[in-house]
Short mmCIF file of N, CA, C and O in Angstrom, two decimals:
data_model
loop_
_atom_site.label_atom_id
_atom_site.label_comp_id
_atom_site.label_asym_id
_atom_site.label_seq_id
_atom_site.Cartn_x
_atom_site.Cartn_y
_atom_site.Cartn_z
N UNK A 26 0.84 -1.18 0.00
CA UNK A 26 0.00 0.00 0.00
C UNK A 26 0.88 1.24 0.00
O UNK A 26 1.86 1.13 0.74
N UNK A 27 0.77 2.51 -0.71
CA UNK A 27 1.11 3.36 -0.72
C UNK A 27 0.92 4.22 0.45
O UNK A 27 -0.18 4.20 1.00
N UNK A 28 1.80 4.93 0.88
CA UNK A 28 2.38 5.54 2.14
C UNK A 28 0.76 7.26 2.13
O UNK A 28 0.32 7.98 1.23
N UNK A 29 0.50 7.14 3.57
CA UNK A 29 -0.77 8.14 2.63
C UNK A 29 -1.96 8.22 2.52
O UNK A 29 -2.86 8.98 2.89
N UNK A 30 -1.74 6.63 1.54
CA UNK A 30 -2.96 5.92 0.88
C UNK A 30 -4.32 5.71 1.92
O UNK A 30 -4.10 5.31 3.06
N UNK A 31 -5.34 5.92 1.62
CA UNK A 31 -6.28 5.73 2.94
C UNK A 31 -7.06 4.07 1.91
O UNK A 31 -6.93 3.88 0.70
N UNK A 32 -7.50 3.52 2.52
CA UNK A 32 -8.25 2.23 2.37
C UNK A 32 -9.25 1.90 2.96
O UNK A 32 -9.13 1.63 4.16
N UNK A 33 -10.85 1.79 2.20
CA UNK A 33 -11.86 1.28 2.88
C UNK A 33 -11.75 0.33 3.34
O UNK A 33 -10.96 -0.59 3.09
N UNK A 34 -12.87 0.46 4.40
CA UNK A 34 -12.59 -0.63 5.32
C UNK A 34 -14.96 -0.30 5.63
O UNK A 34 -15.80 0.52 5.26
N UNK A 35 -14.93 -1.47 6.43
CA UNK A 35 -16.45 -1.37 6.77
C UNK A 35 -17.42 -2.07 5.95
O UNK A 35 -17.24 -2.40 4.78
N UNK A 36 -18.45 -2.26 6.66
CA UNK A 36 -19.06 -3.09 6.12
C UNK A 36 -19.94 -2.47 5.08
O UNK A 36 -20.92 -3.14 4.75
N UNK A 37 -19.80 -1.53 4.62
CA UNK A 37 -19.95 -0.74 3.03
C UNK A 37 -19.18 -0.28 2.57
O UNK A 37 -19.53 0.35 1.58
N UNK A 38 -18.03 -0.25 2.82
CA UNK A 38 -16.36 -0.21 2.02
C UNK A 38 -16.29 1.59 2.09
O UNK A 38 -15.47 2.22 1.43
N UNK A 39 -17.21 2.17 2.90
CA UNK A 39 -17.13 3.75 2.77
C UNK A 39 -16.57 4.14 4.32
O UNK A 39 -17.28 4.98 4.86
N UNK A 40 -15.60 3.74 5.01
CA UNK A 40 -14.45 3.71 6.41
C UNK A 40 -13.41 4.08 5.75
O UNK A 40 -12.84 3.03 5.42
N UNK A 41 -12.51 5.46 5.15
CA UNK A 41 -11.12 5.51 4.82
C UNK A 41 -10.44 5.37 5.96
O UNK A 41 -11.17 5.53 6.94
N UNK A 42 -9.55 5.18 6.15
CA UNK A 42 -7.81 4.96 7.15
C UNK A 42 -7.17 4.82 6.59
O UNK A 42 -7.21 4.25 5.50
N UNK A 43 -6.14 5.40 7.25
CA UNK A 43 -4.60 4.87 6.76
C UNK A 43 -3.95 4.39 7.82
O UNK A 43 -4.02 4.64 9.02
N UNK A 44 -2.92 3.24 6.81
CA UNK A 44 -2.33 2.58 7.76
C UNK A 44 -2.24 2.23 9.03
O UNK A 44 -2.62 1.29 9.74
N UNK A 45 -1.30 3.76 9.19
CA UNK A 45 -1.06 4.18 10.49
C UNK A 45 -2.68 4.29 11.33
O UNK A 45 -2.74 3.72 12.42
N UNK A 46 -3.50 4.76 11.01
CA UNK A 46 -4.79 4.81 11.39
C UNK A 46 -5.17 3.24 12.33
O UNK A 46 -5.27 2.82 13.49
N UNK A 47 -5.27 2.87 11.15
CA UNK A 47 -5.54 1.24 11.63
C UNK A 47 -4.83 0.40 12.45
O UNK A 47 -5.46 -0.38 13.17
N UNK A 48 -3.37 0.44 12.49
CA UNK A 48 -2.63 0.13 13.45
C UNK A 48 -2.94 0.58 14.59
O UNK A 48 -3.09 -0.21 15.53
N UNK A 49 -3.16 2.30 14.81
CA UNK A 49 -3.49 2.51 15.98
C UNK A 49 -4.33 2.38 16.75
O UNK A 49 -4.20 2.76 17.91
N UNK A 50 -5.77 1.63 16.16
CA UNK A 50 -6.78 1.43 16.76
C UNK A 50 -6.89 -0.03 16.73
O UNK A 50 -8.07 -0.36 16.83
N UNK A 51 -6.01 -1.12 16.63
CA UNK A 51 -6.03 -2.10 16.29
C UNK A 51 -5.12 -2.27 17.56
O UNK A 51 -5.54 -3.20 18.24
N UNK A 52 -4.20 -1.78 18.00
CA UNK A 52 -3.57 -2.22 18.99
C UNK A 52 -4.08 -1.18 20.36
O UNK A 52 -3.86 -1.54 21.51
N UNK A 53 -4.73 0.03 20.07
CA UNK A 53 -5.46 0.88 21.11
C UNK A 53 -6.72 0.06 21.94
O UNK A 53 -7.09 -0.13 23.10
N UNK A 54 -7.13 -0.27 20.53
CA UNK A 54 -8.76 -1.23 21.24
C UNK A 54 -8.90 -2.50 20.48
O UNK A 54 -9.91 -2.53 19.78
N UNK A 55 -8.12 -3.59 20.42
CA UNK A 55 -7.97 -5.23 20.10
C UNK A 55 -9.50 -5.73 19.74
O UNK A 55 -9.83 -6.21 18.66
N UNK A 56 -10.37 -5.51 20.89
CA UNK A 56 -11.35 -6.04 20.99
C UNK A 56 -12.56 -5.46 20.15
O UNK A 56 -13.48 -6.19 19.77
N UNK A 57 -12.51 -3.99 19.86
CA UNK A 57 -13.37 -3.29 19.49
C UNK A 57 -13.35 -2.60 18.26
O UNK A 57 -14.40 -2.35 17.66
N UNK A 58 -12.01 -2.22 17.73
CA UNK A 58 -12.48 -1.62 17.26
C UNK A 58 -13.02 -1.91 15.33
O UNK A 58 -13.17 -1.09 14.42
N UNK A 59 -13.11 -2.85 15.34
CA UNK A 59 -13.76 -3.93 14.30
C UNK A 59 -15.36 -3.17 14.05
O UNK A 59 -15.88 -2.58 13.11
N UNK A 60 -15.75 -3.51 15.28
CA UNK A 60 -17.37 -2.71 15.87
C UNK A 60 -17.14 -1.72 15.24
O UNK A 60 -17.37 -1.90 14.04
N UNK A 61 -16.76 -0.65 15.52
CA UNK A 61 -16.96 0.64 15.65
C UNK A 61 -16.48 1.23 14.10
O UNK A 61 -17.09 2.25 13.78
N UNK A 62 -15.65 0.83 13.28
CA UNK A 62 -15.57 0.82 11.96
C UNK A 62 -17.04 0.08 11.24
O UNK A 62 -17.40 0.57 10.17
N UNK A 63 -17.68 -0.82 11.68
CA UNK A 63 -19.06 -1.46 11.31
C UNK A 63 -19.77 -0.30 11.76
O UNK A 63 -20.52 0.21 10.93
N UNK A 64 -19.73 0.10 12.64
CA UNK A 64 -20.58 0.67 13.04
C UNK A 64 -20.97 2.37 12.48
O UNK A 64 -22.11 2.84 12.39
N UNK A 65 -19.92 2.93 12.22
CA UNK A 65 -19.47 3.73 11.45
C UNK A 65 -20.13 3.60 10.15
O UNK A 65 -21.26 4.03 9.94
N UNK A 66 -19.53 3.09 9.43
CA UNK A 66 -20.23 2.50 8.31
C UNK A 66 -21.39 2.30 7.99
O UNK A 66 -21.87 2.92 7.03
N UNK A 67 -22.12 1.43 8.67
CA UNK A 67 -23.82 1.25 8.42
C UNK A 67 -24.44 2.85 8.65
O UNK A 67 -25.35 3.22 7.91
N UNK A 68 -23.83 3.88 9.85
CA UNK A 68 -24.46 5.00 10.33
C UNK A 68 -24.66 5.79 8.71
O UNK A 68 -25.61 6.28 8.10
N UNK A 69 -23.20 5.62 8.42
CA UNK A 69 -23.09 6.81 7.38
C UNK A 69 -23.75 6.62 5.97
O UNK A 69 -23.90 7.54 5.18
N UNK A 70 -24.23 4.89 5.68
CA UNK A 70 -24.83 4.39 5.12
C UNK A 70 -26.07 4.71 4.82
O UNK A 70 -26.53 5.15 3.77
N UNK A 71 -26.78 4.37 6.18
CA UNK A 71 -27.82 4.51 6.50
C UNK A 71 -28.54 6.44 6.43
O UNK A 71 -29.61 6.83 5.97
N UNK A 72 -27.48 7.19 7.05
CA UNK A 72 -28.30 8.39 7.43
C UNK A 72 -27.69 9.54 6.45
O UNK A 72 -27.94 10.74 6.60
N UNK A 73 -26.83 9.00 5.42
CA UNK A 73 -25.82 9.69 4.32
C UNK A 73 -24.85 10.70 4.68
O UNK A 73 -24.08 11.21 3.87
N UNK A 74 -24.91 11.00 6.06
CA UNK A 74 -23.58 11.63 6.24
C UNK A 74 -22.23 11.15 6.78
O UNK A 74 -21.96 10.17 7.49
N UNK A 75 -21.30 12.26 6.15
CA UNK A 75 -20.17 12.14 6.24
C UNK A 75 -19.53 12.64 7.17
O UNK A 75 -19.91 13.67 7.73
N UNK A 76 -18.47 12.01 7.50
CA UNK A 76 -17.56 13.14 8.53
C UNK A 76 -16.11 13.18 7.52
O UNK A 76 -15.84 12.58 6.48
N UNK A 77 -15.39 14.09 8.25
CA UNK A 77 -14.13 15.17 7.39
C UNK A 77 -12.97 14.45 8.37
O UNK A 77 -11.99 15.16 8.59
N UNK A 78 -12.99 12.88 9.10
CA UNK A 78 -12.28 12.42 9.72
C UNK A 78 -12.81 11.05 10.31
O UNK A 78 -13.60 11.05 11.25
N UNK A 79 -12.50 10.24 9.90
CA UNK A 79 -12.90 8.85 10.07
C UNK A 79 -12.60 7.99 11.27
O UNK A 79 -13.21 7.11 11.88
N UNK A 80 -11.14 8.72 11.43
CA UNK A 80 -10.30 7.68 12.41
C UNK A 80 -10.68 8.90 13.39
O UNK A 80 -11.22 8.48 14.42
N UNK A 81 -10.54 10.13 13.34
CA UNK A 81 -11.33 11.16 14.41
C UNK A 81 -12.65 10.47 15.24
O UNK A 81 -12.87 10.46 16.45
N UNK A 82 -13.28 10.02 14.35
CA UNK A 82 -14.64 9.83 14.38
C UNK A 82 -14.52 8.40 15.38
O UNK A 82 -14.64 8.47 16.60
N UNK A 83 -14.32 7.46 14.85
CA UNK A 83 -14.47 5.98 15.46
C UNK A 83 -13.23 6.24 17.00
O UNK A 83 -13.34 5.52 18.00
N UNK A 84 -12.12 7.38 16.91
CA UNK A 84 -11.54 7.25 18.01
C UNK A 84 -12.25 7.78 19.04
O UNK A 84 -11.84 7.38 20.13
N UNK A 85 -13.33 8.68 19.11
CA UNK A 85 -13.58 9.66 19.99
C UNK A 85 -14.67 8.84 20.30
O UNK A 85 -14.78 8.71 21.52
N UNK A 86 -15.85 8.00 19.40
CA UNK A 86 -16.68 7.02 20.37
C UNK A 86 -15.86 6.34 20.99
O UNK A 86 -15.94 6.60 22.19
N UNK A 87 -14.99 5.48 20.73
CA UNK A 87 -14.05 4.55 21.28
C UNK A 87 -13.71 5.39 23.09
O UNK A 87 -14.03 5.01 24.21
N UNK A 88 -13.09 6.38 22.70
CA UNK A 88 -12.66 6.81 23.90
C UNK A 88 -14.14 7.44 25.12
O UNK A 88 -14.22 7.59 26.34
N UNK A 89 -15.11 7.64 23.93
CA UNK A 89 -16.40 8.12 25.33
C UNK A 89 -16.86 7.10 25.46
O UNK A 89 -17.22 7.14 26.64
N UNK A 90 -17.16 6.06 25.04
CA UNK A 90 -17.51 4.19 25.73
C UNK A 90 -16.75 3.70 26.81
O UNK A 90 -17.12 3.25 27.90
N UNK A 91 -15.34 3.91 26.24
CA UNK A 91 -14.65 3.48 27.35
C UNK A 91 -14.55 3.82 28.43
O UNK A 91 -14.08 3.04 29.25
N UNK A 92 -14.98 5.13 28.80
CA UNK A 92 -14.39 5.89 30.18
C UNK A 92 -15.63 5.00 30.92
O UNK A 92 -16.58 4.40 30.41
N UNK A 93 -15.29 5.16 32.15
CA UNK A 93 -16.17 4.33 33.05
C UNK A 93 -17.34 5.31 33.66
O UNK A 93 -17.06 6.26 34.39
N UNK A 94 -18.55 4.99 33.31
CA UNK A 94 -19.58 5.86 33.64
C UNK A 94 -19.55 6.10 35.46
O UNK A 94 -19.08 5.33 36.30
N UNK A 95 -20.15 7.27 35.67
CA UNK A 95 -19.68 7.05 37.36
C UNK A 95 -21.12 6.80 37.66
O UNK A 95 -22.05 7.38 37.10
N UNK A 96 -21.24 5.76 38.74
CA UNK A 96 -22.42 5.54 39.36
C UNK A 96 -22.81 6.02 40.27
O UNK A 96 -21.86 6.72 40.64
N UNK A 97 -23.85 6.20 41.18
CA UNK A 97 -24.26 7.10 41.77
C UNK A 97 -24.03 5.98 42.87
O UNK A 97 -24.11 4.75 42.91
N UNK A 98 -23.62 7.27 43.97
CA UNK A 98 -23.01 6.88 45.46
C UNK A 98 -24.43 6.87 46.45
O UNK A 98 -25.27 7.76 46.40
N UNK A 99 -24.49 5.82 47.24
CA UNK A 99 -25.62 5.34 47.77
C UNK A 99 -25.13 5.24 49.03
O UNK A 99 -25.36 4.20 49.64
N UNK A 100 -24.28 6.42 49.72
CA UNK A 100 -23.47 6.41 51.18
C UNK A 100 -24.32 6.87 52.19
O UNK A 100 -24.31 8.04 52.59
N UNK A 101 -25.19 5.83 52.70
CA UNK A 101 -26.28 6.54 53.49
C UNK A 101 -25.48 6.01 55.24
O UNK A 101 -25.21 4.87 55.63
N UNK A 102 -25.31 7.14 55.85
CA UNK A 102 -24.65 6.57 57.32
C UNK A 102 -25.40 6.89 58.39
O UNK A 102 -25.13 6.59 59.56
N UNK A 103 -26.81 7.80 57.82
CA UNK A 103 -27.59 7.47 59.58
C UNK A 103 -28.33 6.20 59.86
O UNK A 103 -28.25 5.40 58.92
N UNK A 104 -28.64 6.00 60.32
CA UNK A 104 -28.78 4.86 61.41
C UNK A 104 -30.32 4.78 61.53
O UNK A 104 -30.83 5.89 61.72
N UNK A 105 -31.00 3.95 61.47
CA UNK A 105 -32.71 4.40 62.11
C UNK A 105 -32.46 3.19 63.86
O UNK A 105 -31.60 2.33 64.06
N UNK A 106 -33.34 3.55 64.57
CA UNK A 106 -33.82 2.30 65.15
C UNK A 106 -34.84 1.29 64.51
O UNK A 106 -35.52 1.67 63.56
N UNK A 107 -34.92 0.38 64.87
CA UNK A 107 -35.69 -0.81 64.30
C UNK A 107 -37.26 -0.35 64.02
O UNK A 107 -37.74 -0.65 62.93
N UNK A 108 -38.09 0.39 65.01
CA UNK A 108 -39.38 0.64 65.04
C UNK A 108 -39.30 2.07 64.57
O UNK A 108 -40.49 2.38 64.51
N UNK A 109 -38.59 3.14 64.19
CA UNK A 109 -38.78 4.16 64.00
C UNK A 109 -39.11 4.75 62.64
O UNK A 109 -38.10 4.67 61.95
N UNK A 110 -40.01 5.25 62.03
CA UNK A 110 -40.43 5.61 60.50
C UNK A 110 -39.38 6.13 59.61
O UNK A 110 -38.28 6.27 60.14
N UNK A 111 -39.47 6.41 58.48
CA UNK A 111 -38.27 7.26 57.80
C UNK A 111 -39.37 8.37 57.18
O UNK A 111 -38.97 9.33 56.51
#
């Protein structure tokens, strides 16, 4: 492949990357990021738009999935007695 060169990828062949692109999300997210190029793909398929950055695009879901959602803290420390109402 030519140095540069971007190459579809996706399950409608409309995912450009390059190389370097793909390497980096191939060893960034092993597990995922297969998905998220599919996923990519069918969107832009489906709803006809484009974005002006591909590997922009699939990195920045990648990275807001991943962060760990924070759950809500349930630190309740008063005390009731057994018979008393809340």
């Amino acid at each position: 492949m030519r140095e540069n060169a971007r190459c579809c990828f996706g399950q409608y062949q409309n995912v450009f990357l390059l190389d370097n692109e793909l390497t980096d999300l191939q060893s960034t997210y092993p597990g995922q990021y297969e998905d998220y190029i599919n996923r990519l793909s069918a969107y832009m398929a489906s709803s006809g738009k484009h974005y002006a950055n591909h590997y922009a695009t699939i990195r920045k879901w990648l990275d807001e999935d991943s962060k760990s959602k924070p759950g809500k803290n349930y630190d309740y420390t008063e005390t009731y007695e057994e018979e008393e109402c809340l």
